[in-house]
CSV table of C-alpha atoms and ligand atoms in Angstrom, one decimal:
chain,number,residue,atom,x,y,z
A,111,MET,CA,6.5,41.9,-33.3
A,112,MET,CA,6.5,40.7,-29.7
A,113,GLU,CA,8.3,37.5,-30.6
A,114,ASN,CA,11.7,39.2,-30.6
A,115,LEU,CA,11.1,40.7,-27.1
A,116,LYS,CA,11.8,39.1,-23.8
A,117,ILE,CA,8.7,38.8,-21.6
A,118,LEU,CA,8.2,37.6,-18.0
A,119,GLY,CA,4.8,37.3,-16.3
A,120,ALA,CA,3.8,36.5,-12.8
A,121,PRO,CA,0.9,36.5,-10.4
A,122,GLY,CA,0.2,39.9,-8.7
A,123,ARG,CA,1.0,38.5,-5.2
A,124,TYR,CA,2.5,35.3,-3.8
A,125,VAL,CA,2.0,34.4,-0.2
A,126,GLN,CA,3.5,31.3,1.4
A,127,GLY,CA,3.8,29.8,4.9
A,128,GLN,CA,2.0,27.9,7.7
A,129,GLY,CA,-1.4,29.4,8.3
A,130,ALA,CA,-1.3,31.5,5.1
A,131,LEU,CA,-5.0,30.4,4.4
A,132,SER,CA,-6.1,33.0,7.0
A,133,CYS,CA,-5.0,35.9,4.8
A,134,VAL,CA,-7.3,34.8,1.8
A,135,PRO,CA,-10.3,36.9,2.9
A,136,ALA,CA,-8.2,40.0,3.2
A,137,LEU,CA,-6.6,39.4,-0.2
A,138,VAL,CA,-10.1,38.8,-1.7
A,139,GLY,CA,-11.3,42.0,0.0
A,140,GLU,CA,-8.7,44.0,-1.9
A,141,LEU,CA,-10.4,42.8,-5.2
A,142,GLY,CA,-14.1,42.8,-4.4
A,143,ALA,CA,-16.8,42.4,-1.8
A,144,SER,CA,-18.0,38.9,-2.7
A,145,ALA,CA,-16.4,35.6,-3.8
A,146,TYR,CA,-17.3,32.4,-5.6
A,147,VAL,CA,-15.2,29.8,-3.9
A,148,LEU,CA,-14.6,26.6,-5.8
A,149,THR,CA,-13.5,23.4,-4.0
A,150,ASP,CA,-13.9,19.7,-4.4
A,151,ALA,CA,-15.8,17.7,-1.8
A,152,VAL,CA,-12.7,16.6,0.1
A,153,VAL,CA,-11.2,20.1,0.3
A,154,GLY,CA,-14.6,21.6,1.1
A,155,ASP,CA,-15.0,19.2,4.1
A,156,LEU,CA,-11.5,20.0,5.2
A,157,LEU,CA,-11.4,23.8,4.8
A,158,GLY,CA,-14.9,25.0,4.1
A,159,ASP,CA,-15.7,26.0,7.7
A,160,VAL,CA,-12.5,27.9,8.2
A,161,LEU,CA,-12.9,29.7,4.9
A,162,SER,CA,-16.6,30.5,5.7
A,163,ARG,CA,-15.7,32.0,9.1
A,164,GLY,CA,-12.8,34.0,7.6
A,165,PHE,CA,-15.0,35.5,4.9
A,166,GLY,CA,-17.7,36.2,7.4
A,167,ASP,CA,-15.3,38.0,9.7
A,168,ALA,CA,-14.1,40.1,6.7
A,169,ASP,CA,-17.7,40.9,5.6
A,170,ILE,CA,-17.2,39.2,2.3
A,171,GLU,CA,-20.2,37.3,0.9
A,172,ALA,CA,-18.9,33.9,-0.1
A,173,GLU,CA,-20.8,31.4,-2.3
A,174,PHE,CA,-19.2,27.9,-2.4
A,175,GLY,CA,-19.2,25.8,-5.5
A,176,LEU,CA,-18.6,22.1,-5.6
A,177,PHE,CA,-16.1,20.9,-8.3
A,178,GLN,CA,-17.2,17.6,-9.9
A,179,GLY,CA,-13.7,16.2,-10.5
A,180,GLU,CA,-12.8,16.8,-14.2
A,181,CYS,CA,-11.9,20.2,-15.7
A,182,THR,CA,-14.1,19.9,-18.8
A,183,ARG,CA,-15.7,22.7,-20.9
A,184,ALA,CA,-19.1,21.6,-19.6
A,185,GLU,CA,-18.0,21.8,-15.9
A,186,ILE,CA,-16.4,25.2,-16.4
A,187,GLU,CA,-19.6,26.4,-18.1
A,188,ARG,CA,-21.8,25.0,-15.3
A,189,GLN,CA,-19.7,26.6,-12.6
A,190,THR,CA,-19.6,29.9,-14.6
A,191,GLU,CA,-23.4,30.0,-14.6
A,192,LEU,CA,-23.5,29.4,-10.8
A,193,ALA,CA,-20.9,32.2,-10.2
A,194,ARG,CA,-22.9,34.5,-12.5
A,195,GLN,CA,-26.1,33.8,-10.6
A,196,ALA,CA,-24.4,34.5,-7.3
A,197,GLY,CA,-23.1,37.8,-8.7
A,198,SER,CA,-19.7,37.2,-7.2
A,199,ALA,CA,-16.9,39.8,-7.8
A,200,VAL,CA,-13.9,37.5,-7.3
A,201,VAL,CA,-13.2,33.8,-8.1
A,202,VAL,CA,-11.3,31.7,-5.5
A,203,GLY,CA,-10.0,28.3,-6.5
A,204,VAL,CA,-9.0,26.1,-3.5
A,205,GLY,CA,-7.7,22.6,-4.3
A,206,GLY,CA,-5.6,20.6,-6.8
A,207,GLY,CA,-4.7,21.5,-10.4
A,208,LYS,CA,-8.0,20.6,-12.0
A,209,THR,CA,-10.0,22.6,-9.4
A,210,ILE,CA,-7.7,25.5,-10.0
A,211,ASP,CA,-8.0,25.3,-13.8
A,212,THR,CA,-11.8,25.2,-13.5
A,213,ALA,CA,-11.6,28.3,-11.3
A,214,LYS,CA,-9.4,29.9,-13.9
A,215,GLY,CA,-12.1,29.1,-16.5
A,216,ILE,CA,-14.8,30.8,-14.5
A,217,SER,CA,-12.5,33.8,-14.1
A,218,LEU,CA,-11.9,33.9,-17.9
A,219,PHE,CA,-15.6,33.6,-18.9
A,220,LEU,CA,-16.8,36.2,-16.4
A,221,GLY,CA,-13.8,38.5,-16.6
A,222,LEU,CA,-13.3,38.4,-12.8
A,223,PRO,CA,-10.1,38.5,-10.7
A,224,LEU,CA,-8.8,35.2,-9.4
A,225,VAL,CA,-7.2,34.1,-6.2
A,226,VAL,CA,-5.6,30.6,-6.2
A,227,VAL,CA,-5.1,28.5,-3.1
A,228,PRO,CA,-3.4,25.2,-3.9
A,229,SER,CA,-4.2,22.4,-1.4
A,230,VAL,CA,-1.4,20.3,-2.8
A,231,ALA,CA,1.9,21.1,-4.5
A,232,SER,CA,1.6,18.5,-7.1
A,233,ASN,CA,1.9,20.6,-10.3
A,234,ASP,CA,2.8,24.0,-11.8
A,235,ALA,CA,-0.8,25.2,-12.4
A,236,PRO,CA,-1.3,27.8,-9.5
A,237,THR,CA,0.7,30.8,-10.7
A,238,SER,CA,0.1,30.6,-14.4
A,239,ARG,CA,-2.5,31.9,-16.9
A,240,LEU,CA,-2.9,28.5,-18.6
A,241,ILE,CA,-6.1,26.5,-18.4
A,242,VAL,CA,-5.7,22.8,-19.4
A,243,ILE,CA,-9.1,21.4,-20.4
A,244,TYR,CA,-9.9,17.7,-20.6
A,245,ASP,CA,-12.6,15.8,-22.4
A,246,ALA,CA,-15.0,13.4,-20.5
A,247,ASP,CA,-12.5,10.6,-21.1
A,248,HIS,CA,-9.7,12.6,-19.3
A,249,ARG,CA,-7.7,13.4,-22.4
A,250,ILE,CA,-6.4,16.9,-22.9
A,251,SER,CA,-8.7,18.6,-25.3
A,252,GLU,CA,-7.7,22.2,-25.3
A,253,VAL,CA,-5.5,24.8,-23.6
A,254,LEU,CA,-7.0,28.3,-22.9
A,255,LYS,CA,-5.3,31.4,-21.4
A,256,LEU,CA,-6.4,34.0,-19.0
A,257,PRO,CA,-5.6,37.6,-20.0
A,258,HIS,CA,-3.6,38.0,-16.8
A,259,ASN,CA,-2.0,35.7,-14.2
A,260,PRO,CA,-3.9,35.2,-11.0
A,261,ALA,CA,-4.2,38.3,-8.8
A,262,ALA,CA,-2.9,36.3,-5.8
A,263,VAL,CA,-1.6,32.8,-5.1
A,264,VAL,CA,-1.7,31.6,-1.4
A,265,ALA,CA,0.3,28.5,-0.6
A,266,ASP,CA,-0.4,27.4,3.0
A,267,THR,CA,2.5,25.0,3.8
A,268,GLY,CA,0.6,23.5,6.7
A,269,ILE,CA,-2.2,22.4,4.4
A,270,ILE,CA,0.1,21.3,1.6
A,271,ALA,CA,2.3,19.2,3.9
A,272,SER,CA,-0.7,17.4,5.4
A,273,ALA,CA,-1.7,16.0,1.9
A,274,PRO,CA,-0.4,12.5,1.0
A,275,PRO,CA,3.4,12.7,0.2
A,276,ARG,CA,2.7,11.4,-3.3
A,277,PHE,CA,1.4,14.9,-4.3
A,278,LEU,CA,4.5,16.7,-3.3
A,279,ILE,CA,6.7,14.1,-5.0
A,280,ALA,CA,4.7,14.6,-8.2
A,281,GLY,CA,5.2,18.4,-7.9
A,282,ILE,CA,8.9,17.7,-7.6
A,283,GLY,CA,8.8,15.7,-10.8
A,284,ASP,CA,7.0,18.5,-12.6
A,285,ALA,CA,9.4,21.1,-11.3
A,286,LEU,CA,12.5,19.1,-12.0
A,287,ALA,CA,11.8,19.3,-15.8
A,288,LYS,CA,11.7,23.1,-16.0
A,289,LYS,CA,15.5,23.7,-16.2
A,290,PHE,CA,15.8,21.2,-19.1
A,291,GLU,CA,12.7,22.3,-21.0
A,292,ALA,CA,13.5,26.0,-20.7
A,293,GLY,CA,17.1,25.1,-21.6
A,294,GLN,CA,15.9,23.7,-24.9
A,295,CYS,CA,13.7,26.7,-25.5
A,296,ALA,CA,16.6,29.1,-24.9
A,297,LYS,CA,18.7,27.1,-27.4
A,298,THR,CA,16.1,27.1,-30.1
A,299,GLY,CA,14.8,30.7,-29.5
A,300,ALA,CA,11.3,29.3,-28.8
A,301,GLN,CA,8.6,31.5,-27.5
A,302,ASN,CA,7.4,31.3,-23.9
A,303,PHE,CA,3.7,31.4,-22.9
A,304,PHE,CA,3.6,35.2,-23.2
A,305,GLY,CA,4.6,35.0,-26.8
A,306,GLY,CA,8.1,36.4,-26.1
A,307,LEU,CA,11.6,35.1,-25.5
A,308,PRO,CA,12.7,33.9,-22.0
A,309,THR,CA,14.4,36.5,-19.9
A,310,ALA,CA,17.7,35.7,-18.1
A,311,THR,CA,15.6,35.9,-15.0
A,312,ALA,CA,13.3,33.1,-16.1
A,313,LEU,CA,16.3,30.8,-16.8
A,314,LEU,CA,17.8,31.7,-13.3
A,315,LEU,CA,14.4,30.7,-11.7
A,316,CYS,CA,14.5,27.4,-13.5
A,317,GLU,CA,18.1,26.8,-12.4
A,318,ALA,CA,17.2,27.7,-8.8
A,319,CYS,CA,14.2,25.4,-9.1
A,320,TYR,CA,16.4,22.4,-10.0
A,321,THR,CA,19.2,23.1,-7.4
A,322,THR,CA,16.6,23.6,-4.6
A,323,ILE,CA,15.0,20.3,-5.5
A,324,ARG,CA,18.3,18.4,-5.5
A,325,GLN,CA,19.3,20.1,-2.3
A,326,HIS,CA,16.1,19.9,-0.2
A,327,GLY,CA,13.9,17.4,-2.0
A,328,LEU,CA,14.7,14.3,0.0
A,329,ASP,CA,14.5,16.1,3.3
A,330,ALA,CA,11.2,17.7,2.4
A,331,VAL,CA,9.6,14.4,1.5
A,332,ALA,CA,10.9,12.8,4.7
A,333,ALA,CA,9.5,15.7,6.7
A,334,VAL,CA,6.1,15.5,5.0
A,335,ARG,CA,6.0,11.7,5.7
A,336,GLN,CA,6.4,12.6,9.4
A,337,GLY,CA,3.8,15.3,9.2
A,338,ARG,CA,6.3,18.1,9.8
A,339,VAL,CA,6.7,21.4,8.1
A,340,ASP,CA,10.3,22.5,8.3
A,341,GLU,CA,12.6,24.8,6.2
A,342,SER,CA,13.1,22.1,3.6
A,343,VAL,CA,9.3,21.9,3.1
A,344,GLU,CA,9.2,25.6,2.7
A,345,GLN,CA,12.0,25.5,0.2
A,346,ILE,CA,10.3,22.7,-1.8
A,347,VAL,CA,6.9,24.2,-1.8
A,348,GLU,CA,8.4,27.5,-3.2
A,349,ALA,CA,10.2,25.5,-5.8
A,350,THR,CA,7.2,23.4,-6.9
A,351,VAL,CA,4.6,26.1,-6.8
A,352,LEU,CA,6.3,29.4,-7.5
A,353,LEU,CA,9.6,28.6,-9.3
A,354,SER,CA,8.1,25.8,-11.3
A,355,GLY,CA,5.1,27.9,-12.4
A,356,LEU,CA,7.1,31.0,-13.3
A,357,GLY,CA,9.8,28.8,-14.9
A,358,PHE,CA,7.5,27.1,-17.4
A,359,GLU,CA,5.4,30.0,-18.2
A,360,SER,CA,8.2,32.5,-18.8
A,361,GLY,CA,10.8,29.9,-19.9
A,362,GLY,CA,8.8,27.5,-22.1
A,363,LEU,CA,8.2,23.8,-22.4
A,364,ALA,CA,9.7,20.9,-24.4
A,365,LEU,CA,9.4,17.2,-24.8
A,366,ALA,CA,9.0,16.4,-21.1
A,367,HIS,CA,5.6,18.1,-21.1
A,368,GLY,CA,4.9,17.3,-24.7
A,369,LEU,CA,4.7,13.5,-23.9
A,370,ASN,CA,1.6,14.3,-21.8
A,371,ARG,CA,-0.4,14.3,-25.0
A,372,GLY,CA,0.5,10.8,-25.9
A,373,LEU,CA,0.4,9.5,-22.3
A,374,THR,CA,-3.0,10.8,-21.4
A,375,ALA,CA,-4.5,9.2,-24.5
A,376,GLN,CA,-3.7,5.8,-22.9
A,377,PRO,CA,-6.5,5.0,-20.4
A,378,GLU,CA,-4.0,3.1,-18.2
A,379,THR,CA,-2.3,6.4,-17.2
A,380,GLN,CA,-5.5,7.9,-15.8
A,381,LYS,CA,-4.4,7.4,-12.2
A,382,ALA,CA,-1.0,8.9,-12.7
A,383,LEU,CA,-0.6,12.6,-11.7
A,384,HIS,CA,0.5,15.3,-14.1
A,385,GLY,CA,3.9,15.6,-12.3
A,386,GLU,CA,4.5,11.9,-12.5
A,387,LEU,CA,3.9,11.9,-16.3
A,388,VAL,CA,6.2,14.9,-16.7
A,389,ALA,CA,8.9,13.3,-14.5
A,390,TRP,CA,9.0,10.2,-16.8
A,391,GLY,CA,8.7,12.5,-19.8
A,392,LEU,CA,11.9,14.3,-18.6
A,393,LEU,CA,13.8,11.1,-18.6
A,394,VAL,CA,12.8,10.5,-22.2
A,395,GLN,CA,13.7,14.0,-23.1
A,396,LEU,CA,17.1,13.7,-21.6
A,397,LEU,CA,17.8,10.5,-23.6
A,398,ALA,CA,16.6,12.2,-26.7
A,399,GLU,CA,19.0,15.1,-26.0
A,400,GLY,CA,21.8,12.5,-25.9
A,401,ARG,CA,22.8,12.9,-22.3
A,402,ASP,CA,25.7,10.6,-21.2
A,403,PRO,CA,25.3,7.5,-19.1
A,404,GLU,CA,26.7,9.1,-15.9
A,405,PHE,CA,24.2,11.9,-16.1
A,406,MET,CA,21.3,9.5,-16.6
A,407,GLU,CA,22.6,7.3,-13.7
A,408,ASP,CA,22.6,10.3,-11.4
A,409,MET,CA,19.2,11.3,-12.4
A,410,LEU,CA,17.7,7.8,-12.1
A,411,GLY,CA,19.3,7.5,-8.7
A,412,PHE,CA,17.5,10.6,-7.6
A,413,TYR,CA,14.2,9.3,-9.0
A,414,SER,CA,14.6,6.1,-7.0
A,415,ALA,CA,15.5,7.8,-3.8
A,416,ILE,CA,12.6,10.2,-4.0
A,417,GLY,CA,10.1,7.8,-5.4
A,418,LEU,CA,9.4,9.2,-8.9
A,419,PRO,CA,8.4,7.0,-11.8
A,420,ARG,CA,11.3,5.6,-13.9
A,421,CYS,CA,9.5,3.2,-16.3
A,422,MET,CA,6.2,2.9,-18.0
A,423,ALA,CA,4.9,0.4,-15.5
A,424,ASP,CA,5.3,3.1,-12.8
A,425,LEU,CA,2.7,5.1,-14.8
A,426,GLY,CA,0.2,2.2,-15.1
A,427,LEU,CA,1.4,0.9,-18.4
A,428,VAL,CA,2.6,-2.5,-17.4
A,429,ASN,CA,4.4,-4.5,-20.1
A,430,PRO,CA,3.6,-2.0,-22.8
A,431,ASP,CA,3.6,-3.7,-26.3
A,432,GLU,CA,5.4,-2.1,-29.2
A,433,ALA,CA,2.1,-0.6,-30.5
A,434,VAL,CA,1.5,1.3,-27.3
A,435,ILE,CA,4.9,2.8,-27.4
A,436,ASP,CA,4.5,3.8,-31.0
A,437,ALA,CA,1.0,5.2,-30.3
A,438,ILE,CA,2.3,7.4,-27.5
A,439,ALA,CA,5.2,8.7,-29.6
A,440,THR,CA,3.0,9.3,-32.7
A,441,ILE,CA,0.3,11.2,-30.8
A,442,THR,CA,3.0,13.3,-29.0
A,443,PHE,CA,4.6,14.0,-32.4
A,444,GLU,CA,1.3,14.9,-34.1
A,445,GLU,CA,-0.3,16.9,-31.3
A,446,SER,CA,2.3,18.5,-29.0
A,447,PRO,CA,3.1,22.1,-29.7
A,448,TYR,CA,6.3,21.8,-27.6
A,449,LEU,CA,8.3,19.4,-29.8
A,450,LYS,CA,9.5,22.1,-32.1
A,451,ASN,CA,11.2,23.7,-29.0
A,452,MET,CA,13.7,20.8,-28.9
A,453,GLU,CA,17.1,21.6,-30.3
A,454,ARG,CA,17.2,18.2,-32.1
A,455,ARG,CA,14.5,17.7,-34.7
A,456,LEU,CA,12.6,14.6,-33.4
A,457,SER,CA,10.5,12.3,-35.5
A,458,ALA,CA,7.9,10.0,-33.9
A,459,GLN,CA,10.4,7.2,-34.4
A,460,ASP,CA,13.1,9.1,-32.5
A,461,ILE,CA,10.7,9.6,-29.5
A,462,ALA,CA,9.7,5.9,-29.5
A,463,ALA,CA,13.4,5.0,-29.6
A,464,SER,CA,14.2,7.1,-26.5
A,465,MET,CA,11.2,5.6,-24.8
A,466,ARG,CA,12.5,2.1,-25.5
A,467,GLU,CA,16.0,3.1,-24.4
A,468,LEU,CA,14.5,4.2,-21.1
A,469,GLU,CA,12.6,1.0,-20.7
A,470,THR,CA,15.8,-1.0,-21.2
A,471,LEU,CA,17.7,1.3,-18.8
A,472,THR,CA,15.2,0.8,-16.0
A,473,ALA,CA,14.3,-2.8,-16.6
B,192,ZN,ZN1,3.6,20.8,-15.6
């Protein structure tokens, strides 16, 4: 019955700015008196002391968990057990997309509220309910959903801007696709991640996401390279974390994200970031949509200027043979739930043809 209704979902609170990390203990305090704080080793070294002190000052008991690097079922179950033993009332995930998704898994299994603190703006994970789980070989194995979006998302632009620029560039790639993926969903009447139709608001958010990136993307990357946080960085962090997250979850996804299934099945792409895979997937989608050469030229020019991947070699697939291209197209065709959201009915051969067209265009 819900499928004919328009639905939009969002986190309970979104906080952004330099020094925003300092408000995490107060936000957690609104939800409970103790927290299980998940970080990886690098983020723990960088922010563990500041967080510990903040929780101490706020009289919140904080137990720190060390994320092992891949968001697998086994890792989520292990961390869930540790959080259960600690008796924590709130889960806090501080780090990249996979740390955040593992924290979401703990929150799901224990039924606890979640606060998300992205240390990089490389992907659309922070605001959403989705949990992308991988197997031990780093291939996507399943996608789970929290009953609700995170209670709060805190984006500290000072921390995000101090990460290597590659992360922000990947986030830009992930965000760039939203307008075109939601655009396809709107045309086909596809359901968003809440099982409803996209609101006009969701489509406006995707549009704003795209125009913000085209307007401020290059300036923001230049600023981050110089270690500066300026208004362009603020605009781009909001686009890559908030608009991109709301856009996909309430707008819907299509081929650009669908290709992740085929790409992550190739071990050579393991070092590529989610947003880099999506950025390349968007180019394939645009060709499959039949966009004209001027449009593609403009888009490819932006990719070059900002440093996003344009060809398969940029993703680690150097000189891919025909069989690799066919394998990626076939796995995408067989496994991706987003292909049906495309206006044009695509076969595995159609996907492979668009991939080959892109390889020729960018050779
Ligand atoms: Zn994404």
